[in-house]
Amino acid sequence: MAKITVQQTDITVVNINDQDYISLTDMANAKESESRAADIIKNWLRNRYTIEFLGTWEIIHNPSFKVVEFDHFRIQARLPSFVLSASEWIEATNAMGLVVKKGRYGGTYAYKDIAFEFGSAISVPFKLYLIEEFQRLKEQEQALLGWSAKCELSKINYRIHTDAIKKHLIPRPLRHNKHPWSTPTRPTC
């Protein structure tokens, strides 16, 4: 779990099935108080354009998406009485772009593409800052991975060199000697 800050609002980013999901609940809190975050998400979900966007995203990325149920929601979205929660959408369509978590760190999370689209419901500047902060987070993670990989390669390279020295350069009688200088220590990162 990571946090990014967008316009003085902390937003949680979690990894689910090796994919980044961003908290819509945290994003909605940038617009209103916590008690209204669920209402902001529901209002966004009842928009016909949002339903089209979510359905199209699921068709592209989710082979087990239930298209018939999606069509039902698309038709219903034209009615003024239409209301939809994230849980209802997920349950009815087998959607994977939205995730609802209960308990600590609970809330509604969305795959990054969907979260960026939700950012427009907060404000256009918010969406743009969200994209920038998310990209900065990913660049930091990549830099950290690069350092970690270099460290691991260094450890492996050290082991190869010490094994080669033991095998080819140190005479056999000295190999079994228990002197401290005969067994070098491994580097640590």
CSV table of C-alpha atoms in Angstrom, one decimal, residues 57-161:
chain,number,residue,atom,x,y,z
A,57,TRP,CA,-13.2,-1.0,-20.0
A,58,GLU,CA,-14.5,-4.3,-18.7
A,59,ILE,CA,-15.2,-5.7,-22.2
A,60,ILE,CA,-11.6,-4.9,-23.2
A,61,HIS,CA,-9.9,-6.2,-20.0
A,62,ASN,CA,-12.2,-8.7,-18.4
A,63,PRO,CA,-13.1,-11.9,-20.3
A,64,SER,CA,-15.7,-13.0,-17.6
A,65,PHE,CA,-17.6,-9.7,-17.7
A,66,LYS,CA,-21.3,-10.1,-18.0
A,67,VAL,CA,-22.3,-8.0,-21.0
A,68,VAL,CA,-26.0,-8.6,-20.7
A,69,GLU,CA,-26.2,-7.1,-17.3
A,70,PHE,CA,-24.1,-4.2,-18.5
A,71,ASP,CA,-26.7,-3.6,-21.2
A,72,HIS,CA,-29.4,-3.6,-18.5
A,73,PHE,CA,-27.5,-0.9,-16.6
A,74,ARG,CA,-26.9,1.1,-19.7
A,75,ILE,CA,-30.6,1.2,-20.5
A,76,GLN,CA,-31.5,2.0,-16.9
A,77,ALA,CA,-29.0,4.9,-16.8
A,78,ARG,CA,-31.4,7.0,-18.9
A,79,LEU,CA,-34.0,7.0,-16.1
A,80,PRO,CA,-34.0,9.7,-13.4
A,81,SER,CA,-34.7,7.1,-10.8
A,82,PHE,CA,-31.5,5.1,-11.6
A,83,VAL,CA,-29.2,4.5,-8.7
A,84,LEU,CA,-26.1,2.2,-8.7
A,85,SER,CA,-23.5,1.4,-6.1
A,86,ALA,CA,-20.1,0.0,-6.8
A,87,SER,CA,-21.0,-3.2,-5.0
A,88,GLU,CA,-24.1,-3.7,-7.2
A,89,TRP,CA,-22.1,-3.1,-10.3
A,90,ILE,CA,-19.4,-5.6,-9.3
A,91,GLU,CA,-21.9,-8.2,-8.2
A,92,ALA,CA,-24.2,-8.0,-11.2
A,93,THR,CA,-21.5,-7.8,-14.0
A,94,ASN,CA,-18.6,-9.6,-12.5
A,95,ALA,CA,-16.6,-6.5,-12.9
A,96,MET,CA,-12.9,-6.4,-11.9
A,97,GLY,CA,-12.1,-2.7,-12.6
A,98,LEU,CA,-13.7,-1.7,-9.3
A,99,VAL,CA,-13.1,-3.3,-5.9
A,100,VAL,CA,-15.0,-2.6,-2.6
A,101,LYS,CA,-13.0,-3.4,0.6
A,102,LYS,CA,-14.5,-3.6,4.0
A,103,GLY,CA,-12.9,-2.8,7.3
A,104,ARG,CA,-9.6,-1.0,7.9
A,105,TYR,CA,-8.4,0.7,4.7
A,106,GLY,CA,-11.8,0.0,3.3
A,107,GLY,CA,-13.5,1.9,0.6
A,108,THR,CA,-14.0,1.8,-3.1
A,109,TYR,CA,-10.9,1.3,-5.2
A,110,ALA,CA,-10.6,1.5,-9.0
A,111,TYR,CA,-8.1,0.3,-11.6
A,112,LYS,CA,-5.8,3.3,-12.4
A,113,ASP,CA,-7.6,4.0,-15.8
A,114,ILE,CA,-10.9,4.2,-14.1
A,115,ALA,CA,-9.6,6.2,-11.2
A,116,PHE,CA,-8.2,8.8,-13.6
A,117,GLU,CA,-11.6,9.0,-15.2
A,118,PHE,CA,-13.2,9.5,-11.8
A,119,GLY,CA,-10.7,12.3,-11.2
A,120,SER,CA,-12.7,14.3,-13.8
A,121,ALA,CA,-15.7,14.1,-11.5
A,122,ILE,CA,-13.6,15.9,-8.8
A,123,SER,CA,-12.1,18.5,-11.1
A,124,VAL,CA,-9.9,18.6,-14.2
A,125,PRO,CA,-6.9,20.0,-12.3
A,126,PHE,CA,-7.4,17.3,-9.7
A,127,LYS,CA,-7.3,14.6,-12.4
A,128,LEU,CA,-4.1,16.0,-14.0
A,129,TYR,CA,-2.3,16.3,-10.6
A,130,LEU,CA,-3.5,12.7,-9.8
A,131,ILE,CA,-1.9,11.4,-13.0
A,132,GLU,CA,1.3,13.3,-12.3
A,133,GLU,CA,1.6,12.0,-8.7
A,134,PHE,CA,0.8,8.4,-9.7
A,135,GLN,CA,3.5,8.6,-12.4
A,136,ARG,CA,6.0,10.0,-9.9
A,137,LEU,CA,5.1,7.1,-7.5
A,138,LYS,CA,5.7,4.5,-10.3
A,139,GLU,CA,9.1,6.2,-11.2
A,140,GLN,CA,10.2,5.9,-7.5
A,141,GLU,CA,9.2,2.3,-7.4
A,142,GLN,CA,11.2,1.6,-10.6
A,143,ALA,CA,14.2,3.3,-9.2
A,144,LEU,CA,14.0,1.3,-6.1
A,145,LEU,CA,13.6,-1.9,-8.1
A,146,GLY,CA,16.7,-1.0,-10.1
A,147,TRP,CA,18.8,-0.5,-7.0
A,148,SER,CA,17.5,-3.8,-5.5
A,149,ALA,CA,18.3,-5.7,-8.8
A,150,LYS,CA,21.9,-4.2,-8.8
A,151,CYS,CA,22.4,-5.3,-5.2
A,152,GLU,CA,21.2,-8.8,-6.0
A,153,LEU,CA,23.5,-9.0,-9.0
A,154,SER,CA,26.4,-7.8,-6.9
A,155,LYS,CA,25.8,-10.6,-4.4
A,156,ILE,CA,25.6,-13.2,-7.1
A,157,ASN,CA,28.7,-11.9,-8.8
A,158,TYR,CA,30.5,-11.9,-5.5
A,159,ARG,CA,29.6,-15.6,-5.0
A,160,ILE,CA,30.7,-16.5,-8.5
A,161,HIS,CA,34.1,-14.8,-8.0
